[in-house]
Amino acid sequence: MSPSADLSVESLQRSVAQLERLVHLSVTLNSTLDPDRLLAFIIQTAAEVLDCEAASILLYDEMRGELFFTSATGTDQRKLAEIPVPLEGSIAGTIFRENRPLVINDVASDPRHYAQVGEQIRFQPRSLLGVPMCIREKVTGVLEALNKRNGCFDDNDIQTLSVIASQAAVAIHNARLVQALQRAYDELSRLDKLKSDFLAIASHELRTPLGVILGYATFLQEEAQGEISEHASAVLASALRMRGIVEAMTNLNLLQMMTLKLNLQAVAIQQILQSVCDELSPTARAKGQQLSLHAPPTPIMVRADVEKISQAFTNLLNNAIRFTPGEGETTLTVSVVHNEVWVEIKDSGIGIPKSELENIFKEFYQVEDHMVRRYGGLGVGLSIAKGLVELHGGRIWAESEGPGKGSTFTVVLPVQA
Ligand code: ADP
């Protein structure tokens, strides 16, 4: 084999090895989300592939308008991270501003050389190749390879480092996005816990004074005469409403923490629905509304906590009456489909926009802007109903043809064999 053939085989082998490193880099970049590991891997690969003593990444800090070392091989990272590199009067700054690669084979004599860094970390660059790192045309930093071991940086090195830089820029960007998302998620979880703690404390602290008010108001209503008794009735009615709100807050919290315990028993769904209807009939009548229950005569047995599942149906029925202005009607229809009982609660009220049909089951969500508040409410009735139904192994959903066209809520529960 001739010497020139030998040479080309050797350079071909080198290219293949380099390509293999680049493919490996690409795979690792796509599967690593820890920014520190990612940066370390990029510079290590850059130094190895280009056969250099060191490599470093400088990222642009928009707030301060300067470049900062984010990672470098073989140096004290913390010390390096504290050294800002100005955009003017530095080689990295020039690469960043001009958005093009730069090869300098005698760094010490280059007027743009920012000597402070080398002095502080005791590393003197002799030769340097730097390329910009871009995300969608925007320069985000600079990748540098320093002190090539054999010879000078050539066009092939520029090409190779540019490929590494473009992949690295995207990977760093993604890793930072994931990090920001994780931080936002952690913050949300913290706020959610604060809200749950507040609900738990507030409902607990309200319960004791409320008990006293209820006790005295009941006593006064029974014992006093005339006007005083009427006032006591008004206090009692308001205190009972408040107790309902406190109970809703407690239930919501227990459901969220998944600590709500069910006292299950076999019961006919008709019996539960009839007593909920009996309880709410006076409210419907007071608004001139009709409330009717259509169910098969044969008892349909479900395994349920009577109090809790009644609460779910009470919330739905209360809404049906509340969100039906003036006269109107609410119909409950019970049927058995396979091994399930379907309870449809259909009202002729204000209806629900299609885009909101899923949102309304989220806690504190109300279609109406809370600044208007024509219908009042805490915004938790449906999320409690959903939680309770699901705890019974059932499901719930809402349908509506849109605003002004009424709503239908369907609750499905397993039938007990
Ligand atoms: P609240 O009734 O206290 O606001 P809910 O969780 O019970 O809270 O209901 C959430 C929202 O869903 C209500 O504010 C209302 O916008 C909408 N909604 C619930 N039930 C009905 C209904 N039957 N008709 C129209 N809108 C309803």
Coordinates of C-alpha atoms and ligand atoms in Angstrom, one line a residue:
M1 CA 0.0 0.0 0.0
S2 CA 1.4 3.4 -0.9
P3 CA 2.1 6.0 1.9
S4 CA -0.7 8.3 0.5
A5 CA -3.2 5.5 0.6
D6 CA -2.1 4.8 4.2
L7 CA -2.7 8.4 5.0
S8 CA -6.1 8.5 3.6
V9 CA -7.1 5.3 5.4
E10 CA -5.8 6.8 8.6
S11 CA -7.7 10.1 8.1
L12 CA -10.8 8.2 7.2
Q13 CA -10.5 6.2 10.4
R14 CA -10.1 9.4 12.3
S15 CA -13.2 10.9 10.7
V16 CA -15.2 7.8 11.5
A17 CA -14.1 7.9 15.1
Q18 CA -15.0 11.6 15.3
L19 CA -18.4 11.0 13.7
E20 CA -19.0 8.2 16.2
R21 CA -18.2 10.6 19.1
L22 CA -20.6 13.1 17.6
V23 CA -23.4 10.6 17.3
H24 CA -22.8 9.5 20.9
L25 CA -22.9 13.1 21.9
S26 CA -26.2 13.7 20.1
V27 CA -27.8 10.6 21.8
T28 CA -26.5 11.7 25.3
L29 CA -27.7 15.3 24.8
N30 CA -31.1 14.1 23.9
S31 CA -31.4 11.9 26.9
T32 CA -29.8 14.1 29.7
L33 CA -32.0 16.7 31.4
D34 CA -29.7 17.6 34.3
P35 CA -28.0 20.9 33.1
D36 CA -24.8 20.4 35.0
R37 CA -24.2 16.9 33.7
L38 CA -25.1 18.1 30.2
L39 CA -22.6 21.0 30.3
A40 CA -19.8 18.8 31.6
F41 CA -20.5 16.2 28.9
I42 CA -20.4 18.8 26.1
I43 CA -17.1 20.3 27.0
Q44 CA -15.5 17.0 27.7
T45 CA -16.6 15.8 24.3
A46 CA -15.4 19.0 22.6
A47 CA -12.0 18.7 24.2
E48 CA -11.6 15.1 23.3
V49 CA -12.9 15.3 19.7
L50 CA -10.7 18.3 18.9
D51 CA -7.7 17.0 20.8
C52 CA -7.4 20.0 23.1
E53 CA -6.3 20.7 26.6
A54 CA -9.5 22.4 27.7
A55 CA -12.9 23.5 26.6
S56 CA -15.5 25.9 28.1
I57 CA -19.0 27.2 27.6
L58 CA -20.0 30.8 28.2
L59 CA -23.7 31.7 28.3
Y60 CA -25.1 35.1 28.0
D61 CA -26.8 36.7 31.0
E62 CA -29.5 39.0 29.6
M63 CA -30.0 40.9 32.9
R64 CA -26.3 41.8 33.2
G65 CA -25.4 42.0 29.6
E66 CA -22.3 39.9 30.1
L67 CA -21.1 36.4 29.3
F68 CA -20.5 34.0 32.2
F69 CA -18.5 30.7 32.3
T70 CA -21.1 28.0 32.8
S71 CA -18.7 25.1 32.5
A72 CA -15.0 24.4 31.8
T73 CA -12.8 21.4 31.9
G74 CA -10.2 21.0 34.5
T75 CA -10.9 24.2 36.5
D76 CA -12.6 25.3 39.6
Q77 CA -16.2 25.7 38.4
R78 CA -17.3 28.0 41.2
K79 CA -14.3 30.3 40.8
L80 CA -14.9 30.5 37.1
A81 CA -18.6 31.1 37.3
E82 CA -17.9 34.2 39.3
I83 CA -15.9 35.8 36.5
P84 CA -17.9 37.9 34.1
V85 CA -16.6 38.3 30.5
P86 CA -17.5 41.6 28.9
L87 CA -19.0 41.6 25.3
E88 CA -16.4 44.3 24.4
G89 CA -12.8 43.7 24.8
S90 CA -12.9 39.9 24.9
I91 CA -12.5 37.1 22.3
A92 CA -15.7 35.3 23.5
G93 CA -17.5 38.7 23.4
T94 CA -16.4 39.2 19.8
I95 CA -17.6 35.7 18.7
F96 CA -20.9 36.4 20.5
R97 CA -21.4 39.9 19.0
E98 CA -20.3 39.0 15.5
N99 CA -22.0 35.6 15.5
R100 CA -19.2 33.8 13.7
P101 CA -16.4 31.3 14.6
L102 CA -13.0 32.7 15.4
V103 CA -9.6 30.9 15.4
I104 CA -6.7 32.5 17.2
N105 CA -3.5 30.6 17.2
D106 CA -1.6 33.1 19.4
V107 CA -4.0 34.2 22.1
A108 CA -1.5 36.1 24.2
S109 CA -0.7 38.6 21.5
D110 CA -4.3 39.2 20.4
P111 CA -5.6 42.6 21.6
R112 CA -9.0 41.2 22.3
H113 CA -7.7 38.7 24.8
Y114 CA -9.3 39.2 28.2
A115 CA -6.3 38.2 30.4
Q116 CA -8.2 38.4 33.8
V117 CA -9.7 35.0 33.4
G118 CA -6.4 33.2 32.8
E119 CA -4.8 35.0 35.7
Q120 CA -7.5 34.1 38.2
I121 CA -7.7 30.4 37.3
R122 CA -4.0 30.0 36.4
F123 CA -4.6 28.7 33.0
Q124 CA -3.0 30.4 30.0
P125 CA -4.6 29.8 26.6
R126 CA -2.2 29.6 23.7
S127 CA -4.5 28.8 20.9
L128 CA -8.3 29.1 20.8
L129 CA -11.2 28.2 18.6
G130 CA -14.6 29.7 19.6
V131 CA -18.0 29.2 17.9
P132 CA -21.3 30.9 18.7
M133 CA -24.2 28.8 20.2
C134 CA -27.5 29.7 18.7
I135 CA -31.2 28.9 19.2
R136 CA -33.4 29.9 16.3
E137 CA -30.9 32.5 14.9
K138 CA -30.4 34.0 18.4
V139 CA -26.9 33.7 19.9
T140 CA -27.1 32.4 23.4
G141 CA -23.5 31.7 24.2
V142 CA -20.1 30.7 23.1
L143 CA -18.3 27.3 23.0
E144 CA -14.5 27.5 23.1
A145 CA -11.8 24.8 22.6
L146 CA -8.4 25.8 24.0
N147 CA -4.8 24.8 23.3
K148 CA -4.8 22.2 20.5
R149 CA -2.3 19.6 21.3
N150 CA -1.0 19.0 17.8
G151 CA -0.8 21.8 15.3
C152 CA -3.3 24.6 14.7
F153 CA -7.1 24.6 14.6
D154 CA -8.3 24.0 11.0
D155 CA -11.6 24.2 9.0
N156 CA -12.5 20.7 10.0
D157 CA -12.2 21.7 13.7
I158 CA -14.4 24.7 13.1
Q159 CA -17.0 22.5 11.4
T160 CA -16.9 19.9 14.2
L161 CA -17.1 22.4 17.0
S162 CA -20.0 24.2 15.2
V163 CA -21.9 20.9 15.1
I164 CA -21.3 20.3 18.8
A165 CA -22.3 23.9 19.6
S166 CA -25.6 23.8 17.7
Q167 CA -26.7 20.6 19.4
A168 CA -25.5 21.8 22.7
A169 CA -27.4 25.1 22.5
V170 CA -30.7 23.2 22.0
A171 CA -30.0 20.7 24.7
I172 CA -29.1 23.4 27.2
H173 CA -32.2 25.4 26.3
N174 CA -34.4 22.3 26.8
A175 CA -32.7 21.4 30.1
R176 CA -33.2 24.9 31.4
L177 CA -36.9 24.8 30.3
V178 CA -37.4 21.5 32.1
Q179 CA -35.6 23.0 35.2
A180 CA -37.9 26.1 35.1
L181 CA -40.9 23.9 34.7
Q182 CA -39.8 21.8 37.7
R183 CA -39.3 24.9 39.8
A184 CA -42.8 26.2 38.8
Y185 CA -44.3 22.8 39.6
D186 CA -42.6 22.7 43.0
E187 CA -43.9 26.2 43.7
L188 CA -47.4 25.2 42.7
S189 CA -47.2 22.1 45.0
R190 CA -46.1 24.4 47.8
L191 CA -49.0 26.8 47.2
D192 CA -51.4 23.9 46.9
K193 CA -50.3 22.6 50.3
L194 CA -50.6 26.1 51.8
K195 CA -54.2 26.3 50.4
S196 CA -55.0 22.8 51.8
D197 CA -53.5 23.7 55.2
F198 CA -55.5 27.0 55.2
L199 CA -58.7 25.2 54.4
A200 CA -58.1 22.6 57.1
I201 CA -57.2 25.2 59.8
A202 CA -60.0 27.6 58.8
S203 CA -62.7 25.0 58.8
H204 CA -61.5 23.6 62.1
E205 CA -61.3 27.0 63.7
L206 CA -64.8 28.0 62.4
R207 CA -66.5 24.9 63.7
T208 CA -66.2 25.6 67.4
P209 CA -67.7 29.2 67.4
L210 CA -70.3 28.0 64.9
G211 CA -71.4 25.3 67.3
V212 CA -71.8 27.9 70.1
I213 CA -73.9 30.2 67.8
L214 CA -76.0 27.3 66.6
G215 CA -76.6 26.1 70.2
Y216 CA -77.6 29.5 71.5
A217 CA -79.7 30.4 68.5
T218 CA -81.7 27.2 68.8
F219 CA -82.2 27.7 72.5
L220 CA -83.3 31.3 71.9
Q221 CA -85.6 30.4 69.0
E222 CA -87.3 27.8 71.2
E223 CA -87.4 29.8 74.5
A224 CA -88.0 33.4 73.4
Q225 CA -91.2 35.0 72.2
G226 CA -92.3 37.2 69.3
E227 CA -89.6 39.3 67.6
I228 CA -86.7 37.9 69.5
S229 CA -87.6 34.4 68.4
E230 CA -87.8 35.6 64.8
H231 CA -84.4 37.2 65.0
A232 CA -83.1 33.9 66.5
S233 CA -84.5 32.0 63.6
A234 CA -82.7 34.3 61.2
V235 CA -79.4 33.8 63.1
L236 CA -80.1 30.0 63.1
A237 CA -80.7 29.9 59.3
S238 CA -77.5 31.9 58.6
A239 CA -75.5 29.7 61.0
L240 CA -76.8 26.6 59.3
R241 CA -75.7 28.0 55.9
M242 CA -72.3 28.7 57.3
R243 CA -72.1 25.2 58.6
G244 CA -72.8 23.9 55.1
I245 CA -69.9 26.0 53.8
V246 CA -67.6 24.7 56.5
E247 CA -68.6 21.1 55.8
A248 CA -67.9 21.7 52.1
M249 CA -64.4 23.0 52.9
T250 CA -63.7 20.0 55.2
N251 CA -65.0 17.5 52.6
L252 CA -63.0 19.1 49.9
N253 CA -59.8 19.0 51.9
L254 CA -60.4 15.4 53.0
L255 CA -61.0 14.4 49.4
Q256 CA -57.9 16.1 48.2
M257 CA -55.8 14.4 50.9
M258 CA -57.5 11.2 50.0
T259 CA -58.3 10.6 53.7
L260 CA -62.1 10.6 53.5
K261 CA -63.4 7.4 54.9
L262 CA -66.6 5.8 53.6
N263 CA -69.1 4.0 55.8
L264 CA -70.4 1.7 53.1
Q265 CA -73.7 -0.2 53.2
A266 CA -76.2 -1.7 50.8
V267 CA -78.9 0.8 50.0
A268 CA -81.5 1.4 47.3
I269 CA -80.6 4.4 45.1
Q270 CA -84.3 5.3 45.0
Q271 CA -84.3 5.8 48.8
I272 CA -81.3 8.1 48.6
L273 CA -82.7 10.2 45.8
Q274 CA -86.1 10.5 47.3
S275 CA -84.8 11.9 50.6
V276 CA -82.5 14.4 48.8
C277 CA -85.6 15.5 46.7
D278 CA -87.7 15.8 49.9
E279 CA -85.1 17.9 51.4
L280 CA -84.8 20.3 48.5
S281 CA -88.4 20.4 47.4
P282 CA -89.2 23.4 49.6
T283 CA -86.3 25.4 48.0
A284 CA -87.6 24.5 44.5
R285 CA -91.2 25.3 45.4
A286 CA -90.1 28.7 46.9
K287 CA -88.7 29.6 43.4
G288 CA -91.8 28.3 41.6
Q289 CA -89.9 25.3 40.2
Q290 CA -90.9 21.7 39.7
L291 CA -88.7 18.9 41.0
S292 CA -89.6 15.3 39.8
L293 CA -88.1 11.9 40.3
H294 CA -88.6 9.1 37.8
A295 CA -87.3 5.7 38.9
P296 CA -88.2 2.1 38.4
P297 CA -90.2 0.7 41.3
T298 CA -87.9 -2.2 42.0
P299 CA -85.1 -1.1 44.4
I300 CA -81.8 -0.7 42.7
M301 CA -79.1 -1.5 45.2
V302 CA -75.8 0.2 45.4
R303 CA -73.0 0.0 48.0
A304 CA -72.7 3.5 49.3
D305 CA -72.0 5.8 52.3
V306 CA -75.5 7.3 52.5
E307 CA -74.5 10.6 53.9
K308 CA -71.6 11.1 51.5
I309 CA -73.4 10.1 48.3
S310 CA -76.5 12.1 49.4
Q311 CA -74.1 15.1 49.6
A312 CA -73.1 14.6 46.0
F313 CA -76.7 14.5 44.8
T314 CA -77.6 17.4 47.0
N315 CA -74.9 19.5 45.5
L316 CA -76.1 18.6 42.0
L317 CA -79.7 19.3 42.8
N318 CA -78.9 22.5 44.6
N319 CA -77.1 23.7 41.5
A320 CA -79.9 22.7 39.2
I321 CA -82.3 24.8 41.2
R322 CA -79.9 27.7 41.8
F323 CA -78.8 28.0 38.1
T324 CA -82.4 27.9 36.9
P325 CA -83.7 31.5 37.1
G326 CA -87.4 32.0 37.9
E327 CA -89.8 29.1 37.1
G328 CA -88.4 26.0 35.5
E329 CA -88.0 22.3 36.2
T330 CA -85.5 19.8 37.3
T331 CA -86.0 16.1 36.5
L332 CA -84.2 13.1 38.0
T333 CA -84.3 10.0 35.8
V334 CA -83.0 6.7 37.1
S335 CA -82.2 3.7 34.8
V336 CA -80.1 0.6 34.8
V337 CA -77.5 0.1 32.0
H338 CA -75.7 -3.3 32.3
N339 CA -74.4 -3.4 35.8
E340 CA -74.6 0.3 36.5
V341 CA -77.2 2.7 37.6
W342 CA -77.5 5.9 35.7
V343 CA -78.9 9.0 37.4
E344 CA -79.6 11.9 35.1
I345 CA -80.3 15.3 36.6
K346 CA -81.7 17.6 33.9
D347 CA -82.6 21.2 34.5
S348 CA -84.1 23.9 32.3
G349 CA -81.6 26.6 33.6
I350 CA -78.9 28.9 32.2
G351 CA -76.9 26.0 30.6
I352 CA -73.2 25.7 30.4
P353 CA -70.9 26.7 27.5
K354 CA -69.4 23.5 25.8
S355 CA -65.8 24.8 26.5
E356 CA -66.6 24.8 30.3
L357 CA -68.1 21.4 30.7
E358 CA -64.9 19.9 32.1
N359 CA -63.6 22.9 33.9
I360 CA -66.7 23.2 36.2
F361 CA -65.5 20.1 38.1
K362 CA -62.3 21.8 39.1
E363 CA -62.2 23.1 42.6
F364 CA -63.2 26.8 43.0
Y365 CA -64.0 27.0 39.3
Q366 CA -67.1 29.1 38.4
V367 CA -68.2 29.9 34.8
E368 CA -69.5 33.2 36.0
D369 CA -66.8 35.7 36.7
H370 CA -66.5 36.0 40.5
M371 CA -66.7 39.8 40.2
V372 CA -70.3 39.4 39.0
R373 CA -71.5 36.7 41.3
R374 CA -75.2 36.7 40.4
Y375 CA -75.5 33.1 41.6
G376 CA -73.1 33.1 44.6
G377 CA -71.5 29.8 45.8
L378 CA -68.0 28.7 46.8
G379 CA -67.2 26.9 43.5
V380 CA -66.5 23.6 45.2
G381 CA -69.9 21.7 45.0
L382 CA -69.1 19.9 41.8
S383 CA -65.5 19.0 42.7
I384 CA -66.8 17.5 45.9
A385 CA -69.6 15.7 44.1
K386 CA -67.0 14.3 41.6
G387 CA -64.7 13.2 44.3
L388 CA -67.4 11.5 46.3
V389 CA -68.9 9.7 43.2
E390 CA -65.4 8.5 42.2
L391 CA -64.7 7.3 45.7
H392 CA -67.8 5.1 45.2
G393 CA -66.3 3.7 42.1
G394 CA -68.6 5.8 39.9
R395 CA -68.2 8.6 37.3
I396 CA -69.9 11.9 36.6
W397 CA -70.1 14.3 33.7
A398 CA -72.1 17.3 32.4
E399 CA -73.8 18.0 29.1
S400 CA -75.4 21.1 27.8
E401 CA -76.5 22.4 24.5
G402 CA -75.0 25.7 25.6
P403 CA -76.1 28.9 27.4
G404 CA -79.8 29.2 28.0
K405 CA -80.4 25.6 27.0
G406 CA -80.4 23.8 30.4
S407 CA -77.9 21.3 31.7
T408 CA -77.8 17.6 32.4
F409 CA -75.5 16.0 34.9
T410 CA -75.1 12.2 34.8
V411 CA -73.9 10.1 37.8
V412 CA -73.1 6.5 37.2
L413 CA -72.6 4.1 40.1
P414 CA -72.0 0.3 40.1
V415 CA -75.0 -1.7 41.0
Q416 CA -74.6 -4.2 43.9
A417 CA -75.1 -7.7 42.7
Ligands
ADP1 P1 -70.8 26.8 42.8 O1 -72.1 26.4 42.4 O2 -70.6 27.1 44.3 O3 -70.3 28.0 42.0 P2 -70.0 24.3 41.8 O4 -68.7 23.5 41.9 O5 -71.2 23.6 42.4 O6 -69.7 25.7 42.5 O7 -70.2 24.6 40.3 C1 -69.2 25.2 39.6 C2 -69.8 26.1 38.4 O8 -70.4 25.2 37.5 C3 -70.9 27.0 38.9 O9 -70.3 28.2 39.4 C4 -71.6 27.2 37.5 O10 -70.9 28.2 36.8 C5 -71.5 25.9 36.9 N1 -72.7 25.0 37.1 C6 -72.8 24.0 38.0 N2 -74.0 23.5 37.9 C7 -74.7 24.1 36.9 C8 -76.0 24.0 36.4 N3 -76.9 23.1 36.8 N4 -76.4 24.9 35.4 C9 -75.5 25.8 34.9 N5 -74.2 26.0 35.4 C10 -73.9 25.1 36.4

